[in-house]
Short mmCIF file of C-alpha atoms and ligand atoms in Angstrom, two decimals:
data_model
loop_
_atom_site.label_atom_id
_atom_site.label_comp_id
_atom_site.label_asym_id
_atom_site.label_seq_id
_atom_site.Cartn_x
_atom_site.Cartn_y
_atom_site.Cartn_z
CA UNK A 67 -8.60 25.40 -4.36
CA UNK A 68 -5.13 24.68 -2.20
CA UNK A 69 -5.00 21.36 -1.21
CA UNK A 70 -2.04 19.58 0.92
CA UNK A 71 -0.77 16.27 -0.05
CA UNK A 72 0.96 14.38 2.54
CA UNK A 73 3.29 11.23 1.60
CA UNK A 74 5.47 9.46 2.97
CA UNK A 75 5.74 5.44 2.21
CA UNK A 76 6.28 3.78 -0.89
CA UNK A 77 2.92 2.64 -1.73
CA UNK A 78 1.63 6.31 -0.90
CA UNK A 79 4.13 7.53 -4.17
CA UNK A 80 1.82 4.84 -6.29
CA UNK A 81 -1.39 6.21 -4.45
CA UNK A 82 -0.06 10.07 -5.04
CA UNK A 83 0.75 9.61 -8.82
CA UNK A 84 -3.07 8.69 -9.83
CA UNK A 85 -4.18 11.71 -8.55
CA UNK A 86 -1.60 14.12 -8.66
CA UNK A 87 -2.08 13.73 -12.81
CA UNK A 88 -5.46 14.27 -12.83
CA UNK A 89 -4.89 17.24 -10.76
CA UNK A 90 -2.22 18.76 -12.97
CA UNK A 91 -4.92 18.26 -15.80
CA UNK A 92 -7.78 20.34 -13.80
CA UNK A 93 -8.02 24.13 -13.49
CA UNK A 94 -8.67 25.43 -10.06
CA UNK A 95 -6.79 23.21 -8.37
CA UNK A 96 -3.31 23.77 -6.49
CA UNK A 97 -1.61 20.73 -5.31
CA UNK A 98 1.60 21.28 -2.35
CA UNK A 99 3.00 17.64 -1.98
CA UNK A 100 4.80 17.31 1.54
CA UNK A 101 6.58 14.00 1.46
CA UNK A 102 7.28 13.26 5.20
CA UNK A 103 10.63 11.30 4.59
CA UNK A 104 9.28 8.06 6.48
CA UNK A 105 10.22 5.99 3.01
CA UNK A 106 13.80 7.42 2.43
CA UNK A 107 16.13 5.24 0.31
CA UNK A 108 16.55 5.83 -3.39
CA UNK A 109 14.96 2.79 -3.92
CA UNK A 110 11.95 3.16 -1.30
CA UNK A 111 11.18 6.61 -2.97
CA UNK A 112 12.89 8.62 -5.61
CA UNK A 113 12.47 5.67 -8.35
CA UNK A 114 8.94 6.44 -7.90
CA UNK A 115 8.62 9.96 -8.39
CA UNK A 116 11.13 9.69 -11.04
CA UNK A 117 9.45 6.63 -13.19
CA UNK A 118 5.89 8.29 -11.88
CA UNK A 119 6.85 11.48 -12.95
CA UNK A 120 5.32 12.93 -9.64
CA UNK A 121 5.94 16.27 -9.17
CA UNK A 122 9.30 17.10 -6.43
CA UNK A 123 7.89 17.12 -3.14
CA UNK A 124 7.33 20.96 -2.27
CA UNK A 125 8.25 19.82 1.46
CA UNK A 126 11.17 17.27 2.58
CA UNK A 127 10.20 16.67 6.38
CA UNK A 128 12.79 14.12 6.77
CA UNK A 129 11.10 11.83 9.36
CA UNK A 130 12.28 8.17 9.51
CA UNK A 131 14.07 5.47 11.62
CA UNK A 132 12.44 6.31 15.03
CA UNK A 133 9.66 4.44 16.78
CA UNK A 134 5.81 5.40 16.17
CA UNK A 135 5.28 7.75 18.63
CA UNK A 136 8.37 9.88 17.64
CA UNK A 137 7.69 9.39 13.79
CA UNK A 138 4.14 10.78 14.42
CA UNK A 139 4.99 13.15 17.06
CA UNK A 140 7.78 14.49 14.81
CA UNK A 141 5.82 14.52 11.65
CA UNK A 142 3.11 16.20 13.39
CA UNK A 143 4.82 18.79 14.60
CA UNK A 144 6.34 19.98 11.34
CA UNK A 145 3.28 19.73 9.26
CA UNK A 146 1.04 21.83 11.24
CA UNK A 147 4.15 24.33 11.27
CA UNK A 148 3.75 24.02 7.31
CA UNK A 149 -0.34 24.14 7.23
CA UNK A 150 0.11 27.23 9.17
CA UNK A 151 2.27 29.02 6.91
CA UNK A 152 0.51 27.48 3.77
CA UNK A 153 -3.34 27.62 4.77
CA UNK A 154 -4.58 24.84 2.27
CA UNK A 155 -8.04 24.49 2.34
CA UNK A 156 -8.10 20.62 2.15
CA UNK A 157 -5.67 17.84 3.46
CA UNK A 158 -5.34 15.28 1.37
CA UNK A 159 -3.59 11.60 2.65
CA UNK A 160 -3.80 7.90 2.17
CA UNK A 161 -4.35 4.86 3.38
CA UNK A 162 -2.72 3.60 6.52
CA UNK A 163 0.83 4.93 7.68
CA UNK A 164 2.30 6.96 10.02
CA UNK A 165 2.61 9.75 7.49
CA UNK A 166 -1.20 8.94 7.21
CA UNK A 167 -2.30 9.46 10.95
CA UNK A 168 -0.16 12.60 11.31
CA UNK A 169 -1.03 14.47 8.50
CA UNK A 170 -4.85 14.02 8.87
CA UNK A 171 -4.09 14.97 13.24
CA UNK A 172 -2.27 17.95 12.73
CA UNK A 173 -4.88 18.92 9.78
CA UNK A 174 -8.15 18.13 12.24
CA UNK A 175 -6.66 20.46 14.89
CA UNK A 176 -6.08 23.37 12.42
CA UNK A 177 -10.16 22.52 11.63
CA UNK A 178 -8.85 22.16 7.98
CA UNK A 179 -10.99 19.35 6.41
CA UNK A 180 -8.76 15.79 5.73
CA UNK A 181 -9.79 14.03 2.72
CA UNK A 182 -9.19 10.24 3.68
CA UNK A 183 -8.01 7.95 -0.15
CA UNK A 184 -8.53 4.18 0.90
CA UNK A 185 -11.28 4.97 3.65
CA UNK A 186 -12.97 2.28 5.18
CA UNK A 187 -10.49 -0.36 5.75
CA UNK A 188 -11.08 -2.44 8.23
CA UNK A 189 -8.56 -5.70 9.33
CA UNK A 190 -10.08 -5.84 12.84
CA UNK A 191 -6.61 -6.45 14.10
CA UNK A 192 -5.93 -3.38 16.05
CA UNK A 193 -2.31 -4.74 17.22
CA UNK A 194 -1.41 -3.53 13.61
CA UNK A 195 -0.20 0.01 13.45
CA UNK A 196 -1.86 0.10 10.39
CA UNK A 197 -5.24 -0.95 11.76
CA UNK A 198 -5.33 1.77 14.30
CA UNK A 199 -4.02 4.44 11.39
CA UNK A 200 -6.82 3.89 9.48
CA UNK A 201 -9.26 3.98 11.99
CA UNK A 202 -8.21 7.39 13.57
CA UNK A 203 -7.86 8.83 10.57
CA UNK A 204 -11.24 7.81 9.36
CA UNK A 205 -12.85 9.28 12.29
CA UNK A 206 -11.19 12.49 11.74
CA UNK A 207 -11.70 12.64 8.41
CA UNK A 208 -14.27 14.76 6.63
CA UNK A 209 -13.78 13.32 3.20
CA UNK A 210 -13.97 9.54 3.06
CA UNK A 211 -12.93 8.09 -0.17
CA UNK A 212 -13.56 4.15 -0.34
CA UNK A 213 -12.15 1.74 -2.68
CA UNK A 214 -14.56 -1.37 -2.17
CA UNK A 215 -18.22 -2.22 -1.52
CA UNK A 216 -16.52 -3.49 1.45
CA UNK A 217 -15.11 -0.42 2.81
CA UNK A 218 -18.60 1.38 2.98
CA UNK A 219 -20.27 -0.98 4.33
CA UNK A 220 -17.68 -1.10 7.00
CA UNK A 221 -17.71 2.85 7.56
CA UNK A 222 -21.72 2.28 7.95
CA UNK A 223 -21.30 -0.30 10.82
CA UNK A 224 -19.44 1.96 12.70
CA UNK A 225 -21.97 4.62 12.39
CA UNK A 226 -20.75 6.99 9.64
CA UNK A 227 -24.18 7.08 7.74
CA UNK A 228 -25.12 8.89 11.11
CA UNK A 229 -22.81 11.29 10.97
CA UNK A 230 -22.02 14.45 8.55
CA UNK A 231 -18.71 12.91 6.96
CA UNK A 232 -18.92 12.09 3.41
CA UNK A 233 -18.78 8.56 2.73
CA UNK A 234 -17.98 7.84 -1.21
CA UNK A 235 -17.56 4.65 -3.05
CA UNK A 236 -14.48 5.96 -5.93
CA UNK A 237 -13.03 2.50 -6.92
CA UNK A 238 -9.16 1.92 -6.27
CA UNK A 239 -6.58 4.22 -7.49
CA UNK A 240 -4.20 2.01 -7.74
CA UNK A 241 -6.28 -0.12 -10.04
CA UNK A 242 -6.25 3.15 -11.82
CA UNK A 243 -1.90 3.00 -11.57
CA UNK A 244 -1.81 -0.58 -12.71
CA UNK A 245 -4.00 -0.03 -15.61
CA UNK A 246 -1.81 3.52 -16.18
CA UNK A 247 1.14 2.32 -16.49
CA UNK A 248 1.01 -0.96 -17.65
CA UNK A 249 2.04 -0.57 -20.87
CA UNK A 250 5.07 2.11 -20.23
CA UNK A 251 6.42 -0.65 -17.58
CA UNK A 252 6.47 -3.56 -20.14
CA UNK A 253 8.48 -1.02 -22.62
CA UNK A 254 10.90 0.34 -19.18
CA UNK A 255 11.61 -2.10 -17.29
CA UNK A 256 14.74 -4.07 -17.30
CA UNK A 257 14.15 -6.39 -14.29
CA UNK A 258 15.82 -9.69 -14.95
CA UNK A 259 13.01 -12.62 -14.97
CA UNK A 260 13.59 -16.28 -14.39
CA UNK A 261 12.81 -18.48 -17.58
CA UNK A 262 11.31 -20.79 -14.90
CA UNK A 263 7.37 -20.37 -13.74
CA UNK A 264 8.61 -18.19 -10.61
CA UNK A 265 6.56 -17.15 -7.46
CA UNK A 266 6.89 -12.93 -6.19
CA UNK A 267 6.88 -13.18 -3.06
CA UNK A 268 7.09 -9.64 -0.47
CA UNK A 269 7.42 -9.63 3.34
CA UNK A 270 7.67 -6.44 5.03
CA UNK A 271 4.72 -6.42 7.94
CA UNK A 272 5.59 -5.64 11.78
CA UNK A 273 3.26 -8.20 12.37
CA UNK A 274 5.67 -10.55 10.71
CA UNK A 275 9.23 -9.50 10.45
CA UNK A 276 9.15 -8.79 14.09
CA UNK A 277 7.43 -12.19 14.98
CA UNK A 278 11.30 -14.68 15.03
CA UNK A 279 8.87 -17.67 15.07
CA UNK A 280 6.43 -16.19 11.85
CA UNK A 281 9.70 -14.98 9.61
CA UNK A 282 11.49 -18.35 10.40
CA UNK A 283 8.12 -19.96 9.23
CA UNK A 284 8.43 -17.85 6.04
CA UNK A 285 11.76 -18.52 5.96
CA UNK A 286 11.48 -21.87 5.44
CA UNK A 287 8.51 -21.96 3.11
CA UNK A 288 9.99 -19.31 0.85
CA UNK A 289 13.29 -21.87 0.90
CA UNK A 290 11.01 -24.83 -0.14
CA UNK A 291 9.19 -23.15 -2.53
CA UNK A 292 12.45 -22.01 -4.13
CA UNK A 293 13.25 -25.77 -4.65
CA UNK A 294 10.47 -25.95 -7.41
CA UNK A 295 9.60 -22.36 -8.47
CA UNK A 296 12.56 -19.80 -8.53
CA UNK A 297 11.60 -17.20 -5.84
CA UNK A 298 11.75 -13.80 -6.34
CA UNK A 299 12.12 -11.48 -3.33
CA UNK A 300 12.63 -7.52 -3.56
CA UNK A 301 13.98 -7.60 -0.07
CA UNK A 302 12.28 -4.38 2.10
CA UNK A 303 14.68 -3.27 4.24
CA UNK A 304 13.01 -3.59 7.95
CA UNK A 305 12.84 -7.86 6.73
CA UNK A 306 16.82 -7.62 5.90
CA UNK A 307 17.52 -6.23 9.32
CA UNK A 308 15.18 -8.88 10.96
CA UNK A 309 16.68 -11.55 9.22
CA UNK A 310 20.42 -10.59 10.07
CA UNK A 311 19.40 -10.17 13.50
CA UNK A 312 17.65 -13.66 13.97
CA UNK A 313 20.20 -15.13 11.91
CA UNK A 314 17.73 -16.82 9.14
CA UNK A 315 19.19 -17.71 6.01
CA UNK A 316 17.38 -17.86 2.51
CA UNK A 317 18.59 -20.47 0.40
CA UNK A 318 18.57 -18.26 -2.41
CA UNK A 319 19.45 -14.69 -3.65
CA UNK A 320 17.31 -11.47 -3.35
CA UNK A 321 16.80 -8.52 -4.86
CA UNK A 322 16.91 -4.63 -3.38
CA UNK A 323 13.56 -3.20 -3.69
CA UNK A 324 12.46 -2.34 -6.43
CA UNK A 325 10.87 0.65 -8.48
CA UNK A 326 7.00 0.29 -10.03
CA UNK A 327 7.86 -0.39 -13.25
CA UNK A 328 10.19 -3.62 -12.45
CA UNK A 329 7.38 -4.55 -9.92
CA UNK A 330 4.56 -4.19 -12.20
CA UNK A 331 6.78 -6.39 -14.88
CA UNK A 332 7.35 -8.83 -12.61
CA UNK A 333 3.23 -9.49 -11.18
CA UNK A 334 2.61 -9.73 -15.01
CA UNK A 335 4.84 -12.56 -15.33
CA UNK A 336 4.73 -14.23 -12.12
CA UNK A 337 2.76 -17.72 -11.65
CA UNK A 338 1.65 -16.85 -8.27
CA UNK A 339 2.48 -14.00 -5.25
CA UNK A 340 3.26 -14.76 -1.90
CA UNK A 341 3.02 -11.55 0.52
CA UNK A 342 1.88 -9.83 3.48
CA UNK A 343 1.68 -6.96 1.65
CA UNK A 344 -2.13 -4.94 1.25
CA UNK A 345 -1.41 -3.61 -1.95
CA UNK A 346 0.20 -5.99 -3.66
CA UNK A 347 -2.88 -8.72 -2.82
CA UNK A 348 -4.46 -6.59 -5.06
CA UNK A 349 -1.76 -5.78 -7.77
CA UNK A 350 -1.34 -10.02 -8.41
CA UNK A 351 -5.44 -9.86 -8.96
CA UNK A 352 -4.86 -7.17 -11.77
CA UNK A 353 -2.14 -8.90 -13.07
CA UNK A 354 -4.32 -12.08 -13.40
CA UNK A 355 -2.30 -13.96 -10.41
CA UNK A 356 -3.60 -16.24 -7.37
CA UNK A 357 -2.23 -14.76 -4.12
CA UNK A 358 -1.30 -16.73 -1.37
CA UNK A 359 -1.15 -13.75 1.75
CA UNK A 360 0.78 -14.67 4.93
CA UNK A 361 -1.68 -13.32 7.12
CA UNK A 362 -4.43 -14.37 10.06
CA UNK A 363 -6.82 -11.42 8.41
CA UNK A 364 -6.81 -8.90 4.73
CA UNK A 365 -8.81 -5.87 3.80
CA UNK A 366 -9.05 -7.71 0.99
CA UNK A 367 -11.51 -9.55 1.68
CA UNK A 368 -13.46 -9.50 -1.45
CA UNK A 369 -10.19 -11.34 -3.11
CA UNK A 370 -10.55 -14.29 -0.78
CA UNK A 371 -14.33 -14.66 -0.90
CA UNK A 372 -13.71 -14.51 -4.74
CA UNK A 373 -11.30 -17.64 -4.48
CA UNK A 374 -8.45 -15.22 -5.88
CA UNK A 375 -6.45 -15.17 -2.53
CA UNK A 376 -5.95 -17.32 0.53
CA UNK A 377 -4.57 -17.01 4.02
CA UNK A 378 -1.83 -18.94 5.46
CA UNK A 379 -0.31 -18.95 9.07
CA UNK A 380 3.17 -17.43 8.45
CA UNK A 381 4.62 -19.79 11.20
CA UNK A 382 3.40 -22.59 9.95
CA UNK A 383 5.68 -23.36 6.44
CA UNK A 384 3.18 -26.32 5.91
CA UNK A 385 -0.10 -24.73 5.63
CA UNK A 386 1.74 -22.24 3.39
CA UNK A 387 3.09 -25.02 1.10
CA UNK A 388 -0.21 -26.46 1.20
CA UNK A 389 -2.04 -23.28 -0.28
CA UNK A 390 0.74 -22.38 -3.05
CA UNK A 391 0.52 -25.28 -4.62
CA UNK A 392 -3.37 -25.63 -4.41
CA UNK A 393 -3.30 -21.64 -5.97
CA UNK A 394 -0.57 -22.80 -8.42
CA UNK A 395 -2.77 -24.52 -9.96
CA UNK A 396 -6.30 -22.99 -9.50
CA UNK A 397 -7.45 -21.56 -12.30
CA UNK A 398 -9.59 -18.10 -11.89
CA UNK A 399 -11.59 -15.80 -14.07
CA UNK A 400 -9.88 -12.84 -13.37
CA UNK A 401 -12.30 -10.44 -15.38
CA UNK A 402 -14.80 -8.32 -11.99
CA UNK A 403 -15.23 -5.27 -11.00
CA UNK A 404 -14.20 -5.50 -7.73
CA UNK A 405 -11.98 -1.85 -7.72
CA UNK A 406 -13.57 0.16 -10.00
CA UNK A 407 -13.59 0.77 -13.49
CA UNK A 408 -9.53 2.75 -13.73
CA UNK A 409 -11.18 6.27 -12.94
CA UNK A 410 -10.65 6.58 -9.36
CA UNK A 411 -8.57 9.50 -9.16
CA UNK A 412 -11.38 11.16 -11.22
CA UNK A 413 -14.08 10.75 -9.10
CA UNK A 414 -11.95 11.37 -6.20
CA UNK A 415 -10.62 14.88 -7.97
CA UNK A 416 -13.87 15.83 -8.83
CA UNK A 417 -15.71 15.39 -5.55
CA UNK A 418 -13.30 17.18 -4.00
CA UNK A 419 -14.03 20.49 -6.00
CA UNK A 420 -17.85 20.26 -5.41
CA UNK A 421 -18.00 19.60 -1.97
CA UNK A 422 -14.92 21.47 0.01
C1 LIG B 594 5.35 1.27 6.40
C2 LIG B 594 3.89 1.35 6.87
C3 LIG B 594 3.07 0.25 6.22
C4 LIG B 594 3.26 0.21 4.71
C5 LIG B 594 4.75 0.12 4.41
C6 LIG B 594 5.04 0.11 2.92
C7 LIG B 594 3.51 2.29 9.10
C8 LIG B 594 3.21 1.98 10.50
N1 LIG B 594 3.77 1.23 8.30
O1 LIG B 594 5.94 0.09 6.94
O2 LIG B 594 1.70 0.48 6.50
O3 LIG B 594 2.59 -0.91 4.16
O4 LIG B 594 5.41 1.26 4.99
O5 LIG B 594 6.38 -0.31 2.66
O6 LIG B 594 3.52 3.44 8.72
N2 LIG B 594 13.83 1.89 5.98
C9 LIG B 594 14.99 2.04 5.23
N3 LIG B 594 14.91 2.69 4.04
C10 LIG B 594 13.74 3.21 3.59
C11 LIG B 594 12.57 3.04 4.36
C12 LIG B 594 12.63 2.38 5.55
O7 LIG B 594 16.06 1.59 5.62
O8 LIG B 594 13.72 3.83 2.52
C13 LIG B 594 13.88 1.21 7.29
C14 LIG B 594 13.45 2.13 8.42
O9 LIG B 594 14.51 2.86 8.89
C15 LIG B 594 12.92 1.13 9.43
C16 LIG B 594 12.34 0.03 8.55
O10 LIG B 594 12.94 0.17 7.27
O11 LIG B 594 13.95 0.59 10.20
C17 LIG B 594 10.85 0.07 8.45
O12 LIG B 594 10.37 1.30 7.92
P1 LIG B 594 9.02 1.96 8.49
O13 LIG B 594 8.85 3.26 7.83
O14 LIG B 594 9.06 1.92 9.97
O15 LIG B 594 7.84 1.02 8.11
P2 LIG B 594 7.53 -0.06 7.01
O16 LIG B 594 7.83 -1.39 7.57
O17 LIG B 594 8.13 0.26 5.69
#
């Protein structure tokens, strides 16, 4: 079987490496990896195929620094060009990006099937991009591969268990990652960590960054914070560029982004994380860490009914004071199954072979 791959953003390259290994590993099975060139920088995207050891994309589309309708229009327009020419008989994205959204469009119009990994999330925000990303492309989608309880039960709601799409429960692949590579990160990395009981904190959401009064709130948190716990920040680039341009200072030095390994070293060291980020709510849970999440909704919600994560109001530094030092010190049985059991990228492989 020929199936396309379509990537694009960093956490897709995390996403991407789970199954692309198992896929290697199975006979019958032809993977083409199109990265879309959305995620760009050395340290947005090559560290991860190189520490991954993800196959070279097969396709550069070079796509990036334009607004959503001409990232999708433009990504569209080359990847049908390229299912065209390469007639794969499955499409295979993830989660929630413009990479996402394009790849399972141009895919649907070519009536090639779109295999859909992280189906099912719902933050019922739909002035997220992501939000309305996930929800096209679940609705176009003729494989849906869900990583929680959650995430079905969601798909059901909307009427999916009406409708011939296949809904599957697979567990998280990137539990599978963390659990993965683990080990090879503690032995890799050479990320420098503060002797201090230090807080990882990531900001990178529209929803945020573009909000002056939410990243000033974060500001200022993150800078009070820093007064007790050494912060660490692997600044994304669209937050640098907001910050410069509302002229917010942090009262203490970050770090470029960084590669898997270096992140996954840090989340097993950390005391808490602070973020806005979807997968990294749920890296800090398999890394045994409270979360505080500077957000008015998650997909996560499992993680905050659990007691492992909490939302605060990013423009309001108090409330987010408030919860990190009530998670500081909350202690929590990390050991549920809320992901899976590590074999997502199995299941996922494997139900793609029997039923395309
Ligand atoms: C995107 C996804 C988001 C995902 C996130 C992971 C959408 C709508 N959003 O957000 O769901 O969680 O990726 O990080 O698809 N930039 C660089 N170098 C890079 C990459 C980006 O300078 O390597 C710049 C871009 O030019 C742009 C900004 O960073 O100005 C934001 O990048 P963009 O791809 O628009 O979205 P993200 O915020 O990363």
């Amino acid at each position: 079987m020929k199936m396309m791959t379509i990537v694009g953003a960093r956490p897709q390259f995390v996403k991407a490496a789970t199954i692309s290994r198992i896929v290697q590993e199975t006979a019958g099975l032809e993977e083409i990896l199109v990265h879309t060139g959305q995620h760009f920088d050395q340290n947005m995207s090559d560290v991860f195929f190189d520490e991954m050891q993800i196959s070279k994309p097969a396709f550069q589309l070079d796509v990036n620094s334009v607004g959503h309708g001409a990232m999708t229009g433009r990504m569209m327009e080359k990847i049908e060009t390229l299912l065209i020419d390469q007639r794969p008989e499955v499409v295979l994205v993830y989660g929630d990006t413009n990479s996402t959204l394009a790849g399972a469009l141009a895919a649907k119009k070519l009536h090639i099937p779109v295999a859909h990994v992280e189906a099912g999330l719902r933050s019922f925000n739909d002035r997220m991009p992501e939000e309305v990303n996930r929800i096209l492309t679940d609705r176009i989608s003729t494989n849906l591969y869900c990583p929680t309880d959650t995430a079905v039960s969601n798909l059901h709601t909307e009427g999916f268990d009406k409708l011939s799409n296949r809904v599957v429960r697979t567990g998280d692949v990137m539990y599978d990652a963390a659990l993965f590579y683990a080990k090879i990160a503690s032995e890799k990395s050479t990320v420098s960590i503060p002797e201090k009981d230090f807080v990882l904190a990531t900001i990178h959401r529209a929803e945020n960054t573009d909000d002056p009064k939410k990243l000033k709130g974060i500001v200022e948190a993150l800078n009070h914070i820093n007064e007790t716990n050494p912060v660490v920040l692997p600044l994304h680039p669209r937050t640098k560029k907001y910050l410069e341009m509302n002229q917010l200072t942090l009262s203490f030095d970050t770090i470029a982004p960084i590669g898997y390994f270096d992140m996954i070293q840090l989340l097993n060291r950390a005391s808490l994380v602070v973020t806005d980020s979807g997968g990294v709510q749920k890296e800090a849970f398999f890394f045994k860490n409270n979360c505080v999440t500077l957000r008015d909704q998650t997909e996560w919600v499992e993680l905050v009914e659990n007691g492992f994560n909490t939302l605060a109001k990013a423009e309001n530094p108090e409330d987010i004071l408030n919860k990190v030092n009530a998670m500081l010190i909350k202690s929590n049985q990390f050991e549920q199954d809320l992901y899976g059991t590590g074999h997502a990228a199995e299941s996922i492989v494997k139900d793609l072979l029997t039923s395309i």
